[in-house]
Short mmCIF file of C-alpha atoms in Angstrom, two decimals:
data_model
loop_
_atom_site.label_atom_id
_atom_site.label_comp_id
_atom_site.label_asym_id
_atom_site.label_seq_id
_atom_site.Cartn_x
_atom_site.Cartn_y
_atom_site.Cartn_z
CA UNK A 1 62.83 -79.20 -119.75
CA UNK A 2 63.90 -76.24 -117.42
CA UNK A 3 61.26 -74.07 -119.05
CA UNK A 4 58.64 -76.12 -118.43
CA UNK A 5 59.70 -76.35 -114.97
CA UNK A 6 59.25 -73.05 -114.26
CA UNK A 7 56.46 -72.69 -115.94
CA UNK A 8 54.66 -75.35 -113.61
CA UNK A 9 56.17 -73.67 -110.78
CA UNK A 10 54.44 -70.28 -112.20
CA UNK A 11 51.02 -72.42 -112.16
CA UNK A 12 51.37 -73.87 -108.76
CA UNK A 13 52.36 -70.52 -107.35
CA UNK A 14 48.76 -69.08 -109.20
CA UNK A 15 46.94 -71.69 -106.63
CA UNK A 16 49.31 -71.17 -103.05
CA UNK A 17 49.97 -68.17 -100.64
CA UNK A 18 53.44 -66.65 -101.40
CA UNK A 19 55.21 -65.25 -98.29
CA UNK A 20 55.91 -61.46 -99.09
CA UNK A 21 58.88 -59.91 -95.97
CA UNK A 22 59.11 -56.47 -95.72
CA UNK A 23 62.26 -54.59 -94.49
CA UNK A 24 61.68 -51.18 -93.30
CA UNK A 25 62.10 -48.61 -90.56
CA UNK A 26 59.74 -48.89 -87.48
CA UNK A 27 61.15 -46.20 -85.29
CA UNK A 28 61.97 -42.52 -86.13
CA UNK A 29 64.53 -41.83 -87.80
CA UNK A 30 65.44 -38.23 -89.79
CA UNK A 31 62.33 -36.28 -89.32
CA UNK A 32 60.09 -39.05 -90.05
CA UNK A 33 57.94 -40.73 -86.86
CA UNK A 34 56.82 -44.04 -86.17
CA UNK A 35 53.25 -43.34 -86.98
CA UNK A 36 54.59 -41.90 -90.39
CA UNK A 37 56.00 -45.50 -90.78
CA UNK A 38 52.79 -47.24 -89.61
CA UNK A 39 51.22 -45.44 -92.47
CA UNK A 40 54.14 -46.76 -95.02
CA UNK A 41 54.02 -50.03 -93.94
CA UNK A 42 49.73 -49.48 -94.82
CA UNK A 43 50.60 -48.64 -98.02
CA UNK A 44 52.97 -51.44 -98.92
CA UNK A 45 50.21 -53.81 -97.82
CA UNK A 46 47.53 -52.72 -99.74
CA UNK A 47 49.81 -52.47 -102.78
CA UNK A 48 50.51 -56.00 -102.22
CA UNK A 49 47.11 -57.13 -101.50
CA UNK A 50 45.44 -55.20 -104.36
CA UNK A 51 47.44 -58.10 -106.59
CA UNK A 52 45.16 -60.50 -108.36
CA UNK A 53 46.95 -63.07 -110.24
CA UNK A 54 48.90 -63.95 -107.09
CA UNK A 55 48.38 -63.94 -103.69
CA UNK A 56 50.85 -62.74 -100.91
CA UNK A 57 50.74 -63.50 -97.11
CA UNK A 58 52.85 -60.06 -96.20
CA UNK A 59 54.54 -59.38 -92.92
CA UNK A 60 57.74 -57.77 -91.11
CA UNK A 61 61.01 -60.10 -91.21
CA UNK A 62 60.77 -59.49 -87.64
CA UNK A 63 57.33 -60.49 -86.99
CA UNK A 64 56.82 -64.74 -86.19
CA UNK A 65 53.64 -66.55 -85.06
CA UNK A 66 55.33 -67.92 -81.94
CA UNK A 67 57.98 -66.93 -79.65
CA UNK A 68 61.73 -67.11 -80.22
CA UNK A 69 65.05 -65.39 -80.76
CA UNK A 70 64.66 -62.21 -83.33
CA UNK A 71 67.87 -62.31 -84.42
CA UNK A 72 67.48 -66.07 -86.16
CA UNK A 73 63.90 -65.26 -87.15
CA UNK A 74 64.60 -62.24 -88.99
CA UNK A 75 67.46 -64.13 -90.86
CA UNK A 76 65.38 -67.25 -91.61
CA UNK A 77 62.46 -64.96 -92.69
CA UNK A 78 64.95 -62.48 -94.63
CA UNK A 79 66.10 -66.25 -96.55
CA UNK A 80 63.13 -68.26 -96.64
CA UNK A 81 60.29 -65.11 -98.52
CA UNK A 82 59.65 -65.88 -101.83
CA UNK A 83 59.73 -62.34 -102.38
CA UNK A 84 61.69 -59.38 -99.67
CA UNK A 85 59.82 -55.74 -100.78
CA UNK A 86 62.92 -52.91 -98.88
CA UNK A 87 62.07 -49.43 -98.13
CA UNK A 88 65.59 -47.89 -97.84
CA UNK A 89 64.41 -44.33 -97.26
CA UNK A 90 66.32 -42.64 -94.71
CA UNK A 91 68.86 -45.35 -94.91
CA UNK A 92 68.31 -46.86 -91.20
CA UNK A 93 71.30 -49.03 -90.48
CA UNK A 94 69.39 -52.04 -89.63
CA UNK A 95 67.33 -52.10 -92.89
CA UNK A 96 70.90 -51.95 -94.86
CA UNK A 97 72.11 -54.57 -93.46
CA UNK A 98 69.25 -56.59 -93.70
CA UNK A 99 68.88 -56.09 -97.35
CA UNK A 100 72.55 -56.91 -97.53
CA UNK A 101 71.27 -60.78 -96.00
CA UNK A 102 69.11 -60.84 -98.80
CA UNK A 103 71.03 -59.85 -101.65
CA UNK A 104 73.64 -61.74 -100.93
CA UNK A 105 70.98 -64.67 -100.69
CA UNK A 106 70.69 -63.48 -104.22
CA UNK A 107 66.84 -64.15 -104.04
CA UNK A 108 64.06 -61.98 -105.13
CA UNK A 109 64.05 -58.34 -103.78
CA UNK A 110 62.41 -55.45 -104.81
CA UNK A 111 63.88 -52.07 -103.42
CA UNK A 112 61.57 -48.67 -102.59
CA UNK A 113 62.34 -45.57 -101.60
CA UNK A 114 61.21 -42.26 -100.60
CA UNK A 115 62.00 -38.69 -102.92
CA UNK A 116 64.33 -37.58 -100.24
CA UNK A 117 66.50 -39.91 -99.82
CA UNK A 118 69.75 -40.38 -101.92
CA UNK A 119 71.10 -43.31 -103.50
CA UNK A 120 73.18 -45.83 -101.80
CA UNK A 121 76.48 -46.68 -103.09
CA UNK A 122 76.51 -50.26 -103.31
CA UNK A 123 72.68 -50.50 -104.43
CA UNK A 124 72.04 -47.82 -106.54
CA UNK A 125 72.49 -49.99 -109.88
CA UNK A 126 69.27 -51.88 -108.36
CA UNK A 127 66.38 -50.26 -110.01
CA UNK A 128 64.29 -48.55 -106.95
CA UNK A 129 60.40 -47.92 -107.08
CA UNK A 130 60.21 -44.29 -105.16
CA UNK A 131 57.35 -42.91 -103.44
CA UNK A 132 57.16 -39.38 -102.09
CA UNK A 133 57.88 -38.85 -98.11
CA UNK A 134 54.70 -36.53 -98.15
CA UNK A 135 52.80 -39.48 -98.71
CA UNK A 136 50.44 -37.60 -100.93
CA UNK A 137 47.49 -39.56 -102.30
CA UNK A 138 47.53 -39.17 -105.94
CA UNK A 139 51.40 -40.16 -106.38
CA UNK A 140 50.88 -42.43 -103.81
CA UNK A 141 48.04 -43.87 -106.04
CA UNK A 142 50.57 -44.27 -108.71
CA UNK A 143 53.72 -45.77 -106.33
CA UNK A 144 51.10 -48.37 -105.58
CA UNK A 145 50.35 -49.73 -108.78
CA UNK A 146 54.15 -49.44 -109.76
CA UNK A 147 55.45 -51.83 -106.35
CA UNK A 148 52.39 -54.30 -107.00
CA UNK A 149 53.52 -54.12 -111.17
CA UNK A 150 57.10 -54.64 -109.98
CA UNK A 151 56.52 -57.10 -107.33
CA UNK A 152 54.58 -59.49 -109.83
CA UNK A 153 57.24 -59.06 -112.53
CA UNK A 154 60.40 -59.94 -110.04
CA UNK A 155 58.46 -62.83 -108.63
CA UNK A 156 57.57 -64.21 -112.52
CA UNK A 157 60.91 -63.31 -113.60
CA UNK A 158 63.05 -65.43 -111.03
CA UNK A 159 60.33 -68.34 -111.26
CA UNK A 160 60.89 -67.88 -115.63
CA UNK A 161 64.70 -67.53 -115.89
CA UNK A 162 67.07 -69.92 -114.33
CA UNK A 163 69.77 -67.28 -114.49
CA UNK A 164 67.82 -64.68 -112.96
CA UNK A 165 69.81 -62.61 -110.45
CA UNK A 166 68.88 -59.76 -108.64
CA UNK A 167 72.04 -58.12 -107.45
CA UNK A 168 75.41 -60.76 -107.54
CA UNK A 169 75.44 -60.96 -111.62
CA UNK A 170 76.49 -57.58 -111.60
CA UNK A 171 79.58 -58.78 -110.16
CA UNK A 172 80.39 -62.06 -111.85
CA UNK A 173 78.85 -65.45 -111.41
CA UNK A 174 78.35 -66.69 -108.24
CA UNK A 175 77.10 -70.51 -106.99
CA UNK A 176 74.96 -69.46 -104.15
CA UNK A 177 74.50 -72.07 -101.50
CA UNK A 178 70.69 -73.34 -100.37
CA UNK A 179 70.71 -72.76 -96.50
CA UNK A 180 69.95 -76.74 -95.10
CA UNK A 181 69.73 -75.87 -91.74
CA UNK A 182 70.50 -79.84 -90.84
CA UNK A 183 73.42 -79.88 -93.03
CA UNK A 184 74.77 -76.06 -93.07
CA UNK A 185 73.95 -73.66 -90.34
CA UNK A 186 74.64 -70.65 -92.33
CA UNK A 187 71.21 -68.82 -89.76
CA UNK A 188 74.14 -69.17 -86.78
CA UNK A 189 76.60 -68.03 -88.49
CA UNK A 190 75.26 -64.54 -89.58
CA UNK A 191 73.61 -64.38 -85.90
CA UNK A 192 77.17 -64.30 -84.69
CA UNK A 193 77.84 -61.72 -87.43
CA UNK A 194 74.78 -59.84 -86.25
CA UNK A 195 76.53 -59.63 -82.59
CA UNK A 196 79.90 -58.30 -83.99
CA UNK A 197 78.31 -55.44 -85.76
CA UNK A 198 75.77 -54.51 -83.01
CA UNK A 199 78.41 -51.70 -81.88
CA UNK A 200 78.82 -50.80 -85.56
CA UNK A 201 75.36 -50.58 -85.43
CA UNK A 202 75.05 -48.65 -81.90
CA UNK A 203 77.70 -45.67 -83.71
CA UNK A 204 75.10 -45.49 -86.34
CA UNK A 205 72.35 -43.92 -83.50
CA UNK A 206 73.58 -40.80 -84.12
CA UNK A 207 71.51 -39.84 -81.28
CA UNK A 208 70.59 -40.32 -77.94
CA UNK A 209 66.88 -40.29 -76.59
CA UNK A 210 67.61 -37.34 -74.57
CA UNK A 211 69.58 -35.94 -77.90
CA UNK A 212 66.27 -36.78 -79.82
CA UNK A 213 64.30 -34.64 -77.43
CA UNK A 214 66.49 -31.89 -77.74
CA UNK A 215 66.76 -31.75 -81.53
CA UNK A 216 62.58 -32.37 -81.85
CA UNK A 217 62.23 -28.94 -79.70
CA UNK A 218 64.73 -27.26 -81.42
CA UNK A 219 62.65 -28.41 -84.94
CA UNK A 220 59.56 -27.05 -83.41
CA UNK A 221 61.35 -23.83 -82.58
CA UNK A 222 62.40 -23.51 -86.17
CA UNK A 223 59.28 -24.46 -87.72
CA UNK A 224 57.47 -21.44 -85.70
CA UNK A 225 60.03 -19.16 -86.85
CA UNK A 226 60.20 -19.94 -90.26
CA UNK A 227 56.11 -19.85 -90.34
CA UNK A 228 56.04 -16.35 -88.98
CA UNK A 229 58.91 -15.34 -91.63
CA UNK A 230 56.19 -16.87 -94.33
CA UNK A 231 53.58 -15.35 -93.08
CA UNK A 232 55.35 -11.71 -93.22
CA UNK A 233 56.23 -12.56 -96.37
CA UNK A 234 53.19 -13.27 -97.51
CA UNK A 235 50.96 -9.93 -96.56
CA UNK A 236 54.16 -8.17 -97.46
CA UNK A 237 53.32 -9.20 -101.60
CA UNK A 238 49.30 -8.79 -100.90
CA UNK A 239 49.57 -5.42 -99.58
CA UNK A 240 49.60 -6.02 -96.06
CA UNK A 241 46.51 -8.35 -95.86
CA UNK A 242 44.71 -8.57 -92.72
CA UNK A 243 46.30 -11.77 -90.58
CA UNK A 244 42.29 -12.92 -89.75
CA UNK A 245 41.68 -13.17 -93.74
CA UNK A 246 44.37 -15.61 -94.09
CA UNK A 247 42.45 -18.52 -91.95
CA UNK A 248 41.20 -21.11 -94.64
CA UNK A 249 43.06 -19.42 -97.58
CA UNK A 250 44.53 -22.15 -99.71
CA UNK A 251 46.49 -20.51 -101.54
CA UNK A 252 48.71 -19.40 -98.56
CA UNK A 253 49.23 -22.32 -97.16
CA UNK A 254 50.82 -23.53 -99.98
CA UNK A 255 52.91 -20.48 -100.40
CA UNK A 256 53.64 -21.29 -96.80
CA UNK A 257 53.54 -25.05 -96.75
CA UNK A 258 56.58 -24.69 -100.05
CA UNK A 259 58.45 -21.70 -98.40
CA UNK A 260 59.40 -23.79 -95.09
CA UNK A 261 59.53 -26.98 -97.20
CA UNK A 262 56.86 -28.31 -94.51
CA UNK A 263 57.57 -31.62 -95.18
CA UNK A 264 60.68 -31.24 -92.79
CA UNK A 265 59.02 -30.62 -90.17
CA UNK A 266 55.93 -31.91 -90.38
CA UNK A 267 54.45 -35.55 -89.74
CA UNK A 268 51.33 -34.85 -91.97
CA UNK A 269 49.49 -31.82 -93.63
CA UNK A 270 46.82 -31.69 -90.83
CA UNK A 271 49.75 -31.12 -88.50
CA UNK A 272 51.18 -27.91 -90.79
CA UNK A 273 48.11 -26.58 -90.72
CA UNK A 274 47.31 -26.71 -87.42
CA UNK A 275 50.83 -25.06 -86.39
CA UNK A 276 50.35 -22.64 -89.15
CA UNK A 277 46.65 -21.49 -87.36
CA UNK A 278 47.99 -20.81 -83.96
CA UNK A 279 50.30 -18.64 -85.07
CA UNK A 280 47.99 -16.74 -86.99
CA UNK A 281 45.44 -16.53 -84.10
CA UNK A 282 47.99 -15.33 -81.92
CA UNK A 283 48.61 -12.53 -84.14
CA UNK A 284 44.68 -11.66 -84.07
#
């Protein structure tokens, strides 16, 4: 009897729009801009979209069709998606704790990540689809396939087994409750645990704005610096080639671009290369 029921419930999801909330970073956070986020937040769509045997309506916890207060929408939206997809790079305070909402929900998550960011304690037994920060296409061709492969399997898997469990099991077993909002208010109780923790969150911000500007120029400084080291370097092995020559030479902007570890520093290739060409046409 249960089996069947979730098999018709795999068959009427076939035919309806599935909600699909994301949980990421917006904002910059450890060398990484908003527009680099923008671009993530691209990806994880068309991943999503490019699903067939399914269809998703994806969209920010945050975001709402009408007007109201964040704090309950993102917790009804974090409870209420059939499916949450986290990006945990950079571990951003407010993404933890959001995920924490939603695997304690115990409901269907699936966790990403970019190559440069470490595991967390508490959710590194969750199996994490990673992506590189570069956001190079052809392993970003791959991470796409991957989240929509994994996405379709969580979403089949909790619909299939009545004991699936996505983070709790680990721990024991666990009767989680249904959130009734007419019978159990469980949305105002977290909002009050979302005030409590907004200092916890505020010591998080590690910096200021005016800290943030500071540390961006002292980036750029360092960037320059370590070009014009790489550059050295470079004629230095080809037997002091002229600085001109080096314009449009591929090969040494990769020697470059993996000397400095460009990624660091850099919001996207066309910006390394553009920093890496002034300083070469200053030197002409």
């Amino acid at each position: 009897m249960t089996s069947e029921k979730h098999k018709k419930n795999i068959e009427n999801d076939s035919d309806k729009t599935l909600t699909c909330g994301l949980i990421m970073p917006i904002s910059s956070i450890d060398n990484c801009s908003s527009d680099h986020w923008i671009e993530v937040k691209s990806i994880i769509m068309e991943a999503v979209d490019s699903i067939t045997n399914l269809r998703f309506s994806i969209k920010l916890v945050s975001d709402a069709d009408d007007v109201g207060v964040i704090q309950k929408r993102i917790v009804q939206n974090i409870y209420s998606s059939d499916i949450v997809i986290c990006d945990v790079s950079c571990k951003n305070p407010n993404v933890m704790f959001e995920l924490g909402m939603r695997l304690a929900f115990d409901k269907p998550t699936v966790i990403i990540k970019d190559d440069k960011t470490d595991y967390a304690f508490d959710t590194g037994i969750i199996e994490h689809v990673p992506y590189p920060r570069d956001l190079r296409f052809s392993r970003i061709v791959t991470f796409k396939t991957a989240l929509a492969e994994k996405v379709v399997a969580t979403h089949r898997a909790a619909m299939t087994d009545p004991n699936h469990s996505t983070f709790l099991k680990n721990f024991g077993k666990f009767q989680v409750a249904n959130l009734e909002e007419s019978l159990i208010p469980a949305d105002k109780l977290v909002i009050e645990m979302l005030s409590d923790l907004q200092t916890e969150v505020a010591r998080l911000r590690r910096f200021s704005p005016r800290d943030d500007i500071r540390r961006n120029k002292n980036n750029e400084a360092e960037s320059i610096l370590k070009i014009t080291h790489a550059i050295d370097s470079y004629r230095h092995d080809n037997k002091g080639i002229d600085t001109i020559e080096l314009l449009g030479k591929d090969d040494f902007y990769k020697y470059v671009e993996d000397r400095i570890d460009a990624h660091r520093h850099f919001d996207s290739p066309s910006d390394f290369r553009k920093a890496v060409d002034r300083e070469l046409i200053n030197r002409c």
